[in-house]
Coordinates of C-alpha atoms in Angstrom, one line a residue:
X16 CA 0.0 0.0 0.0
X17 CA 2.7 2.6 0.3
X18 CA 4.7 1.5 -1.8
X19 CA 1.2 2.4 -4.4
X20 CA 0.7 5.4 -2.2
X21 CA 4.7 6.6 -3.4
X22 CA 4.7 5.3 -6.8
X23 CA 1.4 8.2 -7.2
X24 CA 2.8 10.5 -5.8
X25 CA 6.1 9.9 -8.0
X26 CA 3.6 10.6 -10.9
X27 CA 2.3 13.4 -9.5
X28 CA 4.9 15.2 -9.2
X29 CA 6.5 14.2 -12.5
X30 CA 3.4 15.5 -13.8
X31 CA 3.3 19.0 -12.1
X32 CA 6.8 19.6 -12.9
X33 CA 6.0 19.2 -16.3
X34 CA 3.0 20.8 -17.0
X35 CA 4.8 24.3 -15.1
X36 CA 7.9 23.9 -17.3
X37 CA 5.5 24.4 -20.7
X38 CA 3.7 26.4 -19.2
X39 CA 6.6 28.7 -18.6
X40 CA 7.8 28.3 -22.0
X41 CA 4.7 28.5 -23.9
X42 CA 4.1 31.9 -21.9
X43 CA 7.1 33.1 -23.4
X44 CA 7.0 32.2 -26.7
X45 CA 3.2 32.4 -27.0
X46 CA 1.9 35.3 -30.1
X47 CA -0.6 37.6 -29.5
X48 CA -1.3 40.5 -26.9
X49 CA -0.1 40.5 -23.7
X50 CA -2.7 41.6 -21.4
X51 CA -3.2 41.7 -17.7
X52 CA -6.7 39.7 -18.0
X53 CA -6.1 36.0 -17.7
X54 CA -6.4 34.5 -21.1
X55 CA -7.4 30.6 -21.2
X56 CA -5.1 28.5 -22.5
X57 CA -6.0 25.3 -21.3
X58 CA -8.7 22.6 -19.3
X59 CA -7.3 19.3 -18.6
X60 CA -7.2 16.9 -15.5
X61 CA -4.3 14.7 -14.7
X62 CA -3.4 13.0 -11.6
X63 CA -3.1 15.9 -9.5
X64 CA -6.4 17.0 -10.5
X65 CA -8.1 19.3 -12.8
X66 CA -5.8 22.5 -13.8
X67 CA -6.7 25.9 -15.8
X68 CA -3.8 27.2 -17.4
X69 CA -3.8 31.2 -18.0
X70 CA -1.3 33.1 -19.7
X71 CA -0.9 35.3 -16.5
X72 CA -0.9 32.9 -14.1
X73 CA 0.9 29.9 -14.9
X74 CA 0.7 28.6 -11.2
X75 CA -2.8 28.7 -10.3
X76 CA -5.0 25.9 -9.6
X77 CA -8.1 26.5 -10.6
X78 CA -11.3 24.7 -10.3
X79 CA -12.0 22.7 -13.3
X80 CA -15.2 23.8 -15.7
X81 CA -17.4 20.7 -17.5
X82 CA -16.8 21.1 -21.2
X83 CA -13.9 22.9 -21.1
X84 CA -12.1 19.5 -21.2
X85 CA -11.1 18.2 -25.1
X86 CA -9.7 14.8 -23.9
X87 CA -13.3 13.0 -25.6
X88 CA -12.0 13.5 -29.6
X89 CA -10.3 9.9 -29.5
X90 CA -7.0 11.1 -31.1
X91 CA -4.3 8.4 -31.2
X92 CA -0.7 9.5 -30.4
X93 CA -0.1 8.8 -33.6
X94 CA -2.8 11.1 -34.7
X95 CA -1.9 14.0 -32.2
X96 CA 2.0 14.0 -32.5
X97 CA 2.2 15.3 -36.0
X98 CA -0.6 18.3 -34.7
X99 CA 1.9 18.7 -31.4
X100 CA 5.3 19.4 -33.3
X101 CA 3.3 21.7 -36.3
X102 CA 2.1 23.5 -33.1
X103 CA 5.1 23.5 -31.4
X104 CA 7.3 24.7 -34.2
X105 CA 4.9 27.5 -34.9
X106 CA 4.9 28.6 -31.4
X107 CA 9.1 28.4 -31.1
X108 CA 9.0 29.6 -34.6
X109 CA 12.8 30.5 -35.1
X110 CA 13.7 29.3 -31.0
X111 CA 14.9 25.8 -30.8
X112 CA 12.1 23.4 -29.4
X113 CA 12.6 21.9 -25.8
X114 CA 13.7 18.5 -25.1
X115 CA 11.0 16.6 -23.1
X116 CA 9.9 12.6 -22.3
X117 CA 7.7 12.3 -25.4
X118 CA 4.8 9.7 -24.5
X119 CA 1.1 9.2 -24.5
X120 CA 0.7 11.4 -21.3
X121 CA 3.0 14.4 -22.7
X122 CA 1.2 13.9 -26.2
X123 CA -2.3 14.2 -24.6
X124 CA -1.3 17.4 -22.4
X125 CA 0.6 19.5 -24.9
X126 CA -2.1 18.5 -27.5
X127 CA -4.9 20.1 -25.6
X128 CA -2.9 22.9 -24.5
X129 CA -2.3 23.6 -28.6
X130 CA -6.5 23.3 -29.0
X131 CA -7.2 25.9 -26.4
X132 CA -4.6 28.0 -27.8
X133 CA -6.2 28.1 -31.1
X134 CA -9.3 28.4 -29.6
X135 CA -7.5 31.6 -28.1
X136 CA -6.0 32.4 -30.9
X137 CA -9.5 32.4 -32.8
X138 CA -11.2 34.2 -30.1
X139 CA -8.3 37.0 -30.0
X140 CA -8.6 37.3 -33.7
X141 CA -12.3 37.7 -33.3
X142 CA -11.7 40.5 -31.1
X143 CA -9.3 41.9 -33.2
X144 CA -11.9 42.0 -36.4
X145 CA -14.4 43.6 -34.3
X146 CA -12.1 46.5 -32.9
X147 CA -10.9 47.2 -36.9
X148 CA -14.8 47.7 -37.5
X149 CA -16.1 49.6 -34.7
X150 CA -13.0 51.6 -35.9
X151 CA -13.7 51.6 -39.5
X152 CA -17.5 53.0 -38.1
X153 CA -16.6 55.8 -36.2
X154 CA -14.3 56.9 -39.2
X155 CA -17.0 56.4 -41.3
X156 CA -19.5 58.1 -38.9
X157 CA -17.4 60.7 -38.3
X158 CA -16.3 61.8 -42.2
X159 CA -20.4 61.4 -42.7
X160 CA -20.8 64.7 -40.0
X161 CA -17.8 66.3 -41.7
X162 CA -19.1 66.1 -45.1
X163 CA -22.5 67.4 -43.4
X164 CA -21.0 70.1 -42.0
X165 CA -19.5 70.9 -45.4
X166 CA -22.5 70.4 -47.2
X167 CA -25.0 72.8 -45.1
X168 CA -22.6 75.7 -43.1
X169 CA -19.3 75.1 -45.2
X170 CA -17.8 74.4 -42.0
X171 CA -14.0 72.8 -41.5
X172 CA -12.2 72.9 -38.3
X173 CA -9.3 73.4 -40.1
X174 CA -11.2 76.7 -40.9
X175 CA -11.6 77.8 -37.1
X176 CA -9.5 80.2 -36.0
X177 CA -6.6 80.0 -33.2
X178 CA -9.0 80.7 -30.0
X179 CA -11.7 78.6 -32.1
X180 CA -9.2 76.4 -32.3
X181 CA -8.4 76.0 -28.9
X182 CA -11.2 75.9 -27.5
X183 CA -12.4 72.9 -29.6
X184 CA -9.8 70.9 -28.6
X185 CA -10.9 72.0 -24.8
X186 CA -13.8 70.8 -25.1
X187 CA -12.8 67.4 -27.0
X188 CA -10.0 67.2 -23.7
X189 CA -13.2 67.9 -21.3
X190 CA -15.2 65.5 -23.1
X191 CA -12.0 62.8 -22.6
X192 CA -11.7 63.7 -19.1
X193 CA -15.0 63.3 -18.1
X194 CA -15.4 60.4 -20.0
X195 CA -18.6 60.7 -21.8
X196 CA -20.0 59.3 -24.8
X197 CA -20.0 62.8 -26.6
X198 CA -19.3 66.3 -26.6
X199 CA -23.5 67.3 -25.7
X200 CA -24.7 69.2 -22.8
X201 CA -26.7 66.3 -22.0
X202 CA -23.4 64.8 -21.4
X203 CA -21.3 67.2 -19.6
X204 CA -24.3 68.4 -17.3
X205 CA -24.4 64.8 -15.3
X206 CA -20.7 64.0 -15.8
X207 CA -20.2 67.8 -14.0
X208 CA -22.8 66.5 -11.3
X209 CA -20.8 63.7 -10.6
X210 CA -17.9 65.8 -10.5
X211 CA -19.4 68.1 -8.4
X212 CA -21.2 65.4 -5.6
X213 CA -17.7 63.7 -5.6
X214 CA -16.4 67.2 -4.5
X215 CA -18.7 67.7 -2.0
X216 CA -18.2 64.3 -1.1
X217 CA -14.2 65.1 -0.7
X218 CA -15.4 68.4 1.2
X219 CA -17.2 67.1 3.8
X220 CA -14.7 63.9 3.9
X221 CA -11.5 66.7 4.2
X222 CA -14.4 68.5 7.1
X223 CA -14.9 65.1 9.5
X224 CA -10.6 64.6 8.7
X225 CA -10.1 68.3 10.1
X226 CA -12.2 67.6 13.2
X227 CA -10.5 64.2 13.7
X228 CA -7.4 66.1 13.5
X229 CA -8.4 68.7 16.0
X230 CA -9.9 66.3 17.9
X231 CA -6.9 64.6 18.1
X232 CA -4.6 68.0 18.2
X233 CA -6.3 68.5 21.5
X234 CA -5.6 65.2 23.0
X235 CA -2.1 65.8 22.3
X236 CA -1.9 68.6 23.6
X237 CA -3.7 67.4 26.8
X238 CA -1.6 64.8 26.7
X239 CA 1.7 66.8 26.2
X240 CA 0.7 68.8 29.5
X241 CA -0.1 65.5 31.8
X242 CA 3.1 64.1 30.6
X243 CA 4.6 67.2 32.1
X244 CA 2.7 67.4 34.8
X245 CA 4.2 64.0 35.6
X246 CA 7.5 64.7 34.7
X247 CA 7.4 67.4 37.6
X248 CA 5.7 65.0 39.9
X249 CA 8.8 62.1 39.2
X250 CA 10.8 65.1 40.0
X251 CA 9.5 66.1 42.7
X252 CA 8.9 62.1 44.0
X253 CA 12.7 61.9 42.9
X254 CA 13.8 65.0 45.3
X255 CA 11.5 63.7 48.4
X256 CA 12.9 60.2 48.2
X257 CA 16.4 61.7 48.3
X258 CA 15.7 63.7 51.4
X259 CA 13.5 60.6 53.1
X260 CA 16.9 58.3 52.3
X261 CA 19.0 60.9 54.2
X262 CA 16.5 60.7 56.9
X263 CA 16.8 57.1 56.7
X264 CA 20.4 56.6 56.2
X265 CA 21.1 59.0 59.3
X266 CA 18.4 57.1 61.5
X267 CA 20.3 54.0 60.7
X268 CA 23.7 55.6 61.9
X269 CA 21.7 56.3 65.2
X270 CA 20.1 53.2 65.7
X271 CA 23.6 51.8 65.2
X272 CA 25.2 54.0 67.6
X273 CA 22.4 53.6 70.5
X274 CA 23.0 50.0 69.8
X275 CA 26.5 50.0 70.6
X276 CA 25.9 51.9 73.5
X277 CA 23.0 49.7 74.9
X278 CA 25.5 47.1 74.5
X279 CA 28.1 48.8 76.3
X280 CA 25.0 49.5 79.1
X281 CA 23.9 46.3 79.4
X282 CA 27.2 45.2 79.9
X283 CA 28.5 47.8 82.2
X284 CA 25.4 47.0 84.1
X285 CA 25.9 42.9 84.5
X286 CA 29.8 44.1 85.9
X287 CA 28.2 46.3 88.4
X288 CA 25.2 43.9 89.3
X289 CA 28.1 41.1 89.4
X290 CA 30.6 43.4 91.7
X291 CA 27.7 44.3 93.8
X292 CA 26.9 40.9 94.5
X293 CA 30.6 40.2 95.5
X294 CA 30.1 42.9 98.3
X295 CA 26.7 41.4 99.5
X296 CA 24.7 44.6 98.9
X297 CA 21.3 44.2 100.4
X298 CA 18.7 44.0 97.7
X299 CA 16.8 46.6 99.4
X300 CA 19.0 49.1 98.7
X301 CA 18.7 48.3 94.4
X302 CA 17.0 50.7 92.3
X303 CA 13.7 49.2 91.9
X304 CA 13.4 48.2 95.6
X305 CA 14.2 52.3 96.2
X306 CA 11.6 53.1 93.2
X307 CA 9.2 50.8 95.4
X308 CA 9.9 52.5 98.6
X309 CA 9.4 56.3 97.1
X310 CA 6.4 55.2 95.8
X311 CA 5.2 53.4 98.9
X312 CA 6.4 57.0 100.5
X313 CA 4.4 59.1 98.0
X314 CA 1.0 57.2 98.5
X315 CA 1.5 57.4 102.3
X316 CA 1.9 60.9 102.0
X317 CA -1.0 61.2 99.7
X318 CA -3.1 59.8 102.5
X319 CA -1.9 61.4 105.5
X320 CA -3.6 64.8 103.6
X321 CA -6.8 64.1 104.9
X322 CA -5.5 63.5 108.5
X323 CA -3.6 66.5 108.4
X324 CA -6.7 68.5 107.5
X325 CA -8.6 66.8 110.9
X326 CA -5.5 66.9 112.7
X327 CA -5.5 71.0 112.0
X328 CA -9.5 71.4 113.7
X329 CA -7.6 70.1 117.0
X330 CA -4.7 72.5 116.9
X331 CA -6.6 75.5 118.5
X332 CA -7.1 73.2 121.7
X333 CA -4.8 73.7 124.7
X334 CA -2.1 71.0 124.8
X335 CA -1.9 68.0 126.8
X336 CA 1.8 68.9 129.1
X337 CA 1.8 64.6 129.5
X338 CA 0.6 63.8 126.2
X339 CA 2.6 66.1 124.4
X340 CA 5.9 64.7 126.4
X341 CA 5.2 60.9 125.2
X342 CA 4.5 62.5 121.8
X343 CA 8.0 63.6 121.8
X344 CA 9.3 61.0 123.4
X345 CA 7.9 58.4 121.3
X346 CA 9.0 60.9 118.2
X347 CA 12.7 60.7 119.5
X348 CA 12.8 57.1 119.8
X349 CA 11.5 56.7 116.1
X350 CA 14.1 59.4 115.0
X351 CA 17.3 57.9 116.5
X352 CA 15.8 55.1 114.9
X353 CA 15.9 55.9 111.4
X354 CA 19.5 57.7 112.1
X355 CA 20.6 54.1 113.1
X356 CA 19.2 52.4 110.5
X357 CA 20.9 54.7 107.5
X358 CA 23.8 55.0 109.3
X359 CA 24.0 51.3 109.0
X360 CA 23.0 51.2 105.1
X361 CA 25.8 54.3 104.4
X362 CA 28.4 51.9 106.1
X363 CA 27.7 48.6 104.4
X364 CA 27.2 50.9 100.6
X365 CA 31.0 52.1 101.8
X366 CA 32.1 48.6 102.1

């Protein structure tokens, strides 16, 4: 099965290769016009299916068109050969004729693409004939209003004068430009309306492109100031960030430095906590125990403000002689007291 499947496609390509290489060559050496139209030169199927083969486009795959096809005549090879060189030699004419694989399949394509070219060739002619006669009738048509003119005003245009003349030829020019069938005023009127709708046409086109262009004039302008606007701001953001990464950089150089000194704290305070110890200080006498004490001494004397202010209704009373002398007595004895207990505390802080 592949091997089949290869062996076709062999063909197949065989076959493309040489179909494009006549049609290259029969495009060159071809007679008649060249035009830009597509001219048919050709209908037949092969293996790779159906192909159209134009003058202009000798590439193309085109759908193939029932009864275009001439491969039901019947022709031997044989037959067709003799038809195929004739062809061939008229074609080339004084160009030497390609080399090619000359068999049944070859025969068969080059001989239809000879019958559409005479079928071409025929239509072309055809053409030709009928160009020569519309010719031929407006030469005809137009000595017939020449002798008229002759015959009834005596009228020439070689007898016209220079402005005459001129303006003749402006109007045959006019007539040209504007394309119409003659030089009438039923003619020029609707050819000038057209002229004229297509100008109004381009006027109000060139009006809605003028707007647009404001429009879009504006924009850019609009857009020209924003961008501006934000190249100030970016400035602005640019100058702000500088002084914020000073502020930064210098509160870094801080941190770093109260670092080094909390460090140097912490440790000066373990030596002294350590060198305390070694002395036996009383833990009374530490800081917080002394924070304790002043504000155990500050809420005491917070609430002996109320006593004061009932001791102070008594003071206008006449005095006790006994009671005041244990007053004082007892006041001494809590005031040596306190003198012997921070005399003791200074001497063991000295030790």
């Amino acid at each position: 099965m592949a091997a089949q499947e290869e062996k076709e496609a062999q063909v197949m390509g065989r076959e493309r290769g040489f179909v494009a290489s006549w049609k290259r060559r029969l495009w060159q050496h071809a007679p008649g016009p060249r035009m830009g139209a597509p001219v048919l030169l050709l209908s037949f199927p092969c293996s790779a299916g159906p192909f159209l083969v134009c003058r202009d486009d000798l590439g193309a795959r085109l759908p193939f068109f029932p009864g275009l096809s001439l491969l039901g005549h019947g022709l031997g090879q044989r037959l067709r050969s003799p038809l195929v060189a004739a062809w061939l030699k008229k074609i080339f004419g004084d160009h030497p004729i390609p080399q090619y694989e000359v068999n049944s399949r070859t025969t068969e394509i080059l001989y239809h693409l000879s019958e559409r070219n005479r079928l071409r060739d025929r239509d072309v002619c055809l053409v030709i004939e009928d160009l020569k006669q519309k010719a031929s009738e407006y030469e005809s048509e137009a000595k017939h209003l020449q002798d008229l003119l002759m015959g009834s005003v005596n009228f020439s245009p070689a007898n016209l004068s220079g402005a005459g003349s001129r303006y003749l030829n402006a109007l045959v020019d006019s007539a040209v430009a504007l394309e119409t069938k003659d030089s009438s005023l039923a003619s020029f009127i609707p050819a000038v309306n057209d002229l004229t709708s297509d100008l109004f046409r381009t006027k109000s086109k060139n009006e809605e492109i003028k707007l647009e262009l404001a429009k879009l004039e504006k924009n850019l302008t609009a857009t020209l100031v924003l961008e501006k606007c934000l190249r100030e701001d970016l400035k602005k953001a640019e100058l702000h960030l500088s002084a914020e990464r000073a502020k930064v950089d210098n509160r870094l150089q801080n941190m770093d430095f109260l670092k080094a000194k909390s460090e140097e704290f912490r440790f000066g305070i373990r030596a002294a906590e350590e060198q305390l110890s070694t002395r036996g200080m009383d833990a009374s006498l530490s800081h917080q125990s002394l924070v304790a004490l002043s504000e155990k001494l500050a809420e005491l004397k917070r609430q002996t403000i109320p006593l004061k202010k009932k001791l102070e209704s008594y003071l206008d009373l006449m005095p006790n002689p006994s009671l005041a002398q244990v007053k004082i007595e007892e006041a001494k004895w809590e005031l040596d007291a306190i003198e012997a207990e921070l005399t003791k505390k200074v001497n063991m802080m000295e030790l």
